mmCIF file of C-alpha atoms in Angstrom:
data_model
loop_
_atom_site.group_PDB
_atom_site.id
_atom_site.type_symbol
_atom_site.label_atom_id
_atom_site.label_comp_id
_atom_site.label_asym_id
_atom_site.label_seq_id
_atom_site.Cartn_x
_atom_site.Cartn_y
_atom_site.Cartn_z
ATOM 1 C CA MET A 1155 145.224 81.163 -15.617
ATOM 2 C CA LYS A 1156 142.699 78.411 -16.204
ATOM 3 C CA ALA A 1157 140.673 76.887 -19.004
ATOM 4 C CA ARG A 1158 136.949 76.323 -18.669
ATOM 5 C CA ILE A 1159 135.470 73.762 -21.064
ATOM 6 C CA ILE A 1160 131.758 73.054 -21.446
ATOM 7 C CA VAL A 1161 130.817 69.959 -23.450
ATOM 8 C CA THR A 1162 127.149 69.569 -24.400
ATOM 9 C CA PRO A 1163 125.196 67.185 -26.608
ATOM 10 C CA LYS A 1164 124.530 68.560 -30.098
ATOM 11 C CA LYS A 1165 120.985 69.971 -30.331
ATOM 12 C CA ALA A 1166 119.963 67.207 -32.783
ATOM 13 C CA VAL A 1167 121.113 64.456 -30.424
ATOM 14 C CA VAL A 1168 118.685 62.877 -27.924
ATOM 15 C CA ASP A 1169 119.661 63.968 -24.375
ATOM 16 C CA PRO A 1170 118.285 61.365 -21.929
ATOM 17 C CA GLN A 1171 119.952 63.043 -18.947
ATOM 18 C CA GLY A 1172 118.363 66.341 -19.901
ATOM 19 C CA LYS A 1173 114.941 64.705 -20.253
ATOM 20 C CA THR A 1174 115.340 63.046 -16.840
ATOM 21 C CA VAL A 1175 116.196 66.341 -15.128
ATOM 22 C CA GLN A 1176 113.359 68.096 -16.958
ATOM 23 C CA ASN A 1177 110.822 65.478 -15.817
ATOM 24 C CA ALA A 1178 112.154 65.633 -12.252
ATOM 25 C CA LEU A 1179 111.872 69.436 -12.187
ATOM 26 C CA ALA A 1180 108.271 69.220 -13.401
ATOM 27 C CA HIS A 1181 107.470 66.434 -10.952
ATOM 28 C CA LEU A 1182 108.844 68.503 -8.056
ATOM 29 C CA GLY A 1183 106.749 71.470 -9.071
ATOM 30 C CA TYR A 1184 109.294 73.641 -10.864
ATOM 31 C CA THR A 1185 107.324 75.191 -13.710
ATOM 32 C CA GLY A 1186 108.374 77.260 -16.713
ATOM 33 C CA VAL A 1187 111.042 74.857 -17.952
ATOM 34 C CA ARG A 1188 111.067 74.454 -21.748
ATOM 35 C CA ALA A 1189 114.105 72.189 -22.157
ATOM 36 C CA VAL A 1190 117.123 70.904 -20.204
ATOM 37 C CA HIS A 1191 120.552 69.970 -21.583
ATOM 38 C CA VAL A 1192 123.112 68.173 -19.414
ATOM 39 C CA GLY A 1193 126.805 68.086 -20.270
ATOM 40 C CA LYS A 1194 130.302 68.047 -18.807
ATOM 41 C CA TYR A 1195 132.211 70.910 -17.232
ATOM 42 C CA ILE A 1196 136.008 70.599 -17.207
ATOM 43 C CA GLU A 1197 138.185 73.159 -15.458
ATOM 44 C CA ILE A 1198 141.922 72.991 -16.108
ATOM 45 C CA GLU A 1199 144.319 74.961 -13.904
ATOM 46 C CA LEU A 1200 147.389 75.958 -15.929
ATOM 47 C CA GLU A 1201 150.919 76.440 -14.598
ATOM 48 C CA PRO A 1202 151.903 80.094 -14.034
ATOM 49 C CA GLY A 1203 153.606 81.593 -17.076
ATOM 50 C CA THR A 1204 151.801 79.331 -19.560
ATOM 51 C CA ASP A 1205 151.477 80.984 -22.974
ATOM 52 C CA ARG A 1206 147.789 81.722 -23.517
ATOM 53 C CA ALA A 1207 147.767 81.224 -27.323
ATOM 54 C CA ALA A 1208 149.711 77.975 -27.078
ATOM 55 C CA ALA A 1209 147.377 76.719 -24.340
ATOM 56 C CA GLN A 1210 144.352 77.660 -26.475
ATOM 57 C CA ARG A 1211 145.706 75.682 -29.454
ATOM 58 C CA ALA A 1212 146.692 72.660 -27.342
ATOM 59 C CA LEU A 1213 143.390 72.512 -25.458
ATOM 60 C CA ASP A 1214 141.337 73.002 -28.635
ATOM 61 C CA ASP A 1215 143.214 69.994 -29.968
ATOM 62 C CA ALA A 1216 142.578 68.023 -26.756
ATOM 63 C CA CYS A 1217 138.877 68.952 -26.896
ATOM 64 C CA ARG A 1218 138.520 67.678 -30.458
ATOM 65 C CA LYS A 1219 140.569 64.546 -29.838
ATOM 66 C CA PHE A 1220 139.364 63.218 -26.510
ATOM 67 C CA LEU A 1221 137.616 65.637 -24.158
ATOM 68 C CA SER A 1222 134.529 65.659 -26.407
ATOM 69 C CA ASN A 1223 133.048 63.442 -29.092
ATOM 70 C CA PRO A 1224 132.738 65.740 -32.130
ATOM 71 C CA ILE A 1225 130.100 63.471 -33.690
ATOM 72 C CA ILE A 1226 127.514 63.966 -30.937
ATOM 73 C CA GLU A 1227 128.894 66.791 -28.801
ATOM 74 C CA ASP A 1228 129.780 70.475 -29.069
ATOM 75 C CA TYR A 1229 132.390 72.088 -26.828
ATOM 76 C CA HIS A 1230 133.017 75.645 -25.700
ATOM 77 C CA LEU A 1231 136.530 76.528 -24.488
ATOM 78 C CA GLU A 1232 137.522 79.739 -22.780
ATOM 79 C CA ILE A 1233 140.789 80.616 -21.086
ATOM 80 C CA VAL A 1234 140.401 83.012 -18.159
ATOM 81 C CA ASP A 1235 142.719 84.602 -15.658
ATOM 82 C CA ASP A 1236 142.450 83.078 -12.183
ATOM 83 C CA SER A 1237 139.604 84.640 -10.167
ATOM 84 C CA MET B 881 116.092 83.337 -20.923
ATOM 85 C CA LYS B 882 118.057 80.361 -19.696
ATOM 86 C CA ALA B 883 119.819 79.173 -16.583
ATOM 87 C CA ARG B 884 123.375 77.854 -16.693
ATOM 88 C CA ILE B 885 124.387 75.679 -13.742
ATOM 89 C CA ILE B 886 127.897 74.393 -13.130
ATOM 90 C CA VAL B 887 128.296 71.722 -10.462
ATOM 91 C CA THR B 888 131.846 70.872 -9.368
ATOM 92 C CA PRO B 889 133.358 68.716 -6.627
ATOM 93 C CA LYS B 890 134.356 70.711 -3.531
ATOM 94 C CA LYS B 891 138.093 71.444 -3.541
ATOM 95 C CA ALA B 892 138.652 69.167 -0.512
ATOM 96 C CA VAL B 893 136.947 66.220 -2.210
ATOM 97 C CA VAL B 894 138.968 63.667 -4.229
ATOM 98 C CA ASP B 895 138.138 64.096 -7.949
ATOM 99 C CA PRO B 896 138.952 60.788 -9.713
ATOM 100 C CA GLN B 897 137.555 62.034 -13.036
ATOM 101 C CA GLY B 898 139.756 65.109 -12.815
ATOM 102 C CA LYS B 899 142.820 62.986 -12.046
ATOM 103 C CA THR B 900 142.046 60.696 -14.996
ATOM 104 C CA VAL B 901 141.795 63.605 -17.419
ATOM 105 C CA GLN B 902 144.953 65.164 -15.973
ATOM 106 C CA ASN B 903 146.912 61.932 -16.438
ATOM 107 C CA ALA B 904 145.570 61.517 -19.977
ATOM 108 C CA LEU B 905 146.561 65.088 -20.889
ATOM 109 C CA ALA B 906 150.087 64.473 -19.565
ATOM 110 C CA HIS B 907 150.290 61.099 -21.311
ATOM 111 C CA LEU B 908 149.261 62.688 -24.635
ATOM 112 C CA GLY B 909 151.910 65.352 -24.259
ATOM 113 C CA TYR B 910 149.844 68.319 -23.080
ATOM 114 C CA THR B 911 152.138 70.068 -20.627
ATOM 115 C CA GLY B 912 151.571 72.944 -18.193
ATOM 116 C CA VAL B 913 148.518 71.426 -16.508
ATOM 117 C CA ARG B 914 148.513 71.909 -12.724
ATOM 118 C CA ALA B 915 145.091 70.400 -11.875
ATOM 119 C CA VAL B 916 141.840 69.307 -13.549
ATOM 120 C CA HIS B 917 138.345 69.368 -12.060
ATOM 121 C CA VAL B 918 135.445 67.642 -13.820
ATOM 122 C CA GLY B 919 131.823 68.433 -13.040
ATOM 123 C CA LYS B 920 128.340 68.733 -14.541
ATOM 124 C CA TYR B 921 126.969 71.468 -16.770
ATOM 125 C CA ILE B 922 123.180 71.882 -16.786
ATOM 126 C CA GLU B 923 121.491 74.331 -19.135
ATOM 127 C CA ILE B 924 117.794 75.028 -18.540
ATOM 128 C CA GLU B 925 115.784 76.847 -21.181
ATOM 129 C CA LEU B 926 112.991 78.843 -19.503
ATOM 130 C CA GLU B 927 109.589 79.668 -20.986
ATOM 131 C CA PRO B 928 109.307 83.219 -22.398
ATOM 132 C CA GLY B 929 107.981 85.661 -19.817
ATOM 133 C CA THR B 930 109.374 83.726 -16.844
ATOM 134 C CA ASP B 931 110.074 86.022 -13.902
ATOM 135 C CA ARG B 932 113.847 86.162 -13.452
ATOM 136 C CA ALA B 933 113.854 86.546 -9.629
ATOM 137 C CA ALA B 934 111.332 83.757 -9.168
ATOM 138 C CA ALA B 935 113.332 81.498 -11.500
ATOM 139 C CA GLN B 936 116.526 82.304 -9.567
ATOM 140 C CA ARG B 937 114.883 81.338 -6.254
ATOM 141 C CA ALA B 938 113.294 78.155 -7.630
ATOM 142 C CA LEU B 939 116.481 76.970 -9.360
ATOM 143 C CA ASP B 940 118.649 77.779 -6.330
ATOM 144 C CA ASP B 941 116.267 75.560 -4.397
ATOM 145 C CA ALA B 942 116.467 72.818 -7.055
ATOM 146 C CA CYS B 943 120.281 73.044 -7.066
ATOM 147 C CA ARG B 944 120.465 72.575 -3.290
ATOM 148 C CA LYS B 945 117.843 69.827 -3.216
ATOM 149 C CA PHE B 946 118.710 67.577 -6.137
ATOM 150 C CA LEU B 947 120.826 69.030 -8.936
ATOM 151 C CA SER B 948 123.909 68.986 -6.681
ATOM 152 C CA ASN B 949 124.999 67.186 -3.527
ATOM 153 C CA PRO B 950 125.805 70.020 -1.085
ATOM 154 C CA ILE B 951 128.015 67.709 1.005
ATOM 155 C CA ILE B 952 130.582 67.067 -1.736
ATOM 156 C CA GLU B 953 129.714 69.543 -4.489
ATOM 157 C CA ASP B 954 129.538 73.291 -5.085
ATOM 158 C CA TYR B 955 127.230 74.820 -7.684
ATOM 159 C CA HIS B 956 127.241 78.078 -9.612
ATOM 160 C CA LEU B 957 123.948 79.296 -11.063
ATOM 161 C CA GLU B 958 123.550 82.160 -13.488
ATOM 162 C CA ILE B 959 120.447 83.232 -15.406
ATOM 163 C CA VAL B 960 121.226 84.779 -18.783
ATOM 164 C CA ASP B 961 119.197 86.178 -21.622
ATOM 165 C CA ASP B 962 119.091 83.880 -24.663
ATOM 166 C CA SER B 963 122.156 84.390 -26.892
#
């Protein structure tokens, strides 16, 4: 079982990395791009036998406390079986 | 329609960010964590009417050429309808 966390800037927050990638895509001839958002991807492998609900609660807590900055970032957490 | 790209260090590559997060999780009392991998998440909003297959080819190309470093990173690209 593993947790997949995606942390992205809130829509209202300026995203310089996103702008940079967007400009680079345009400069290199990739058309049809309306906007780009760049964030963090965190994948956490959990020990076998970990309780899913407990892991969800603990990792939600970790996301709010230090894996993301709730003032300027949103996070999306999902716990999936190993694939 | 948008593209979601996840870029992660190859398994064989040392992942200092992942180690740092893993140590912090342990230090803050989050147990049951076997390994942590930290990478980039890139979300690209595409103009309405963009051809999906053409976008897939172009973004695969962009991923190989400059959104990831094929020597030390893997990427996963999926094109999804707006949700």
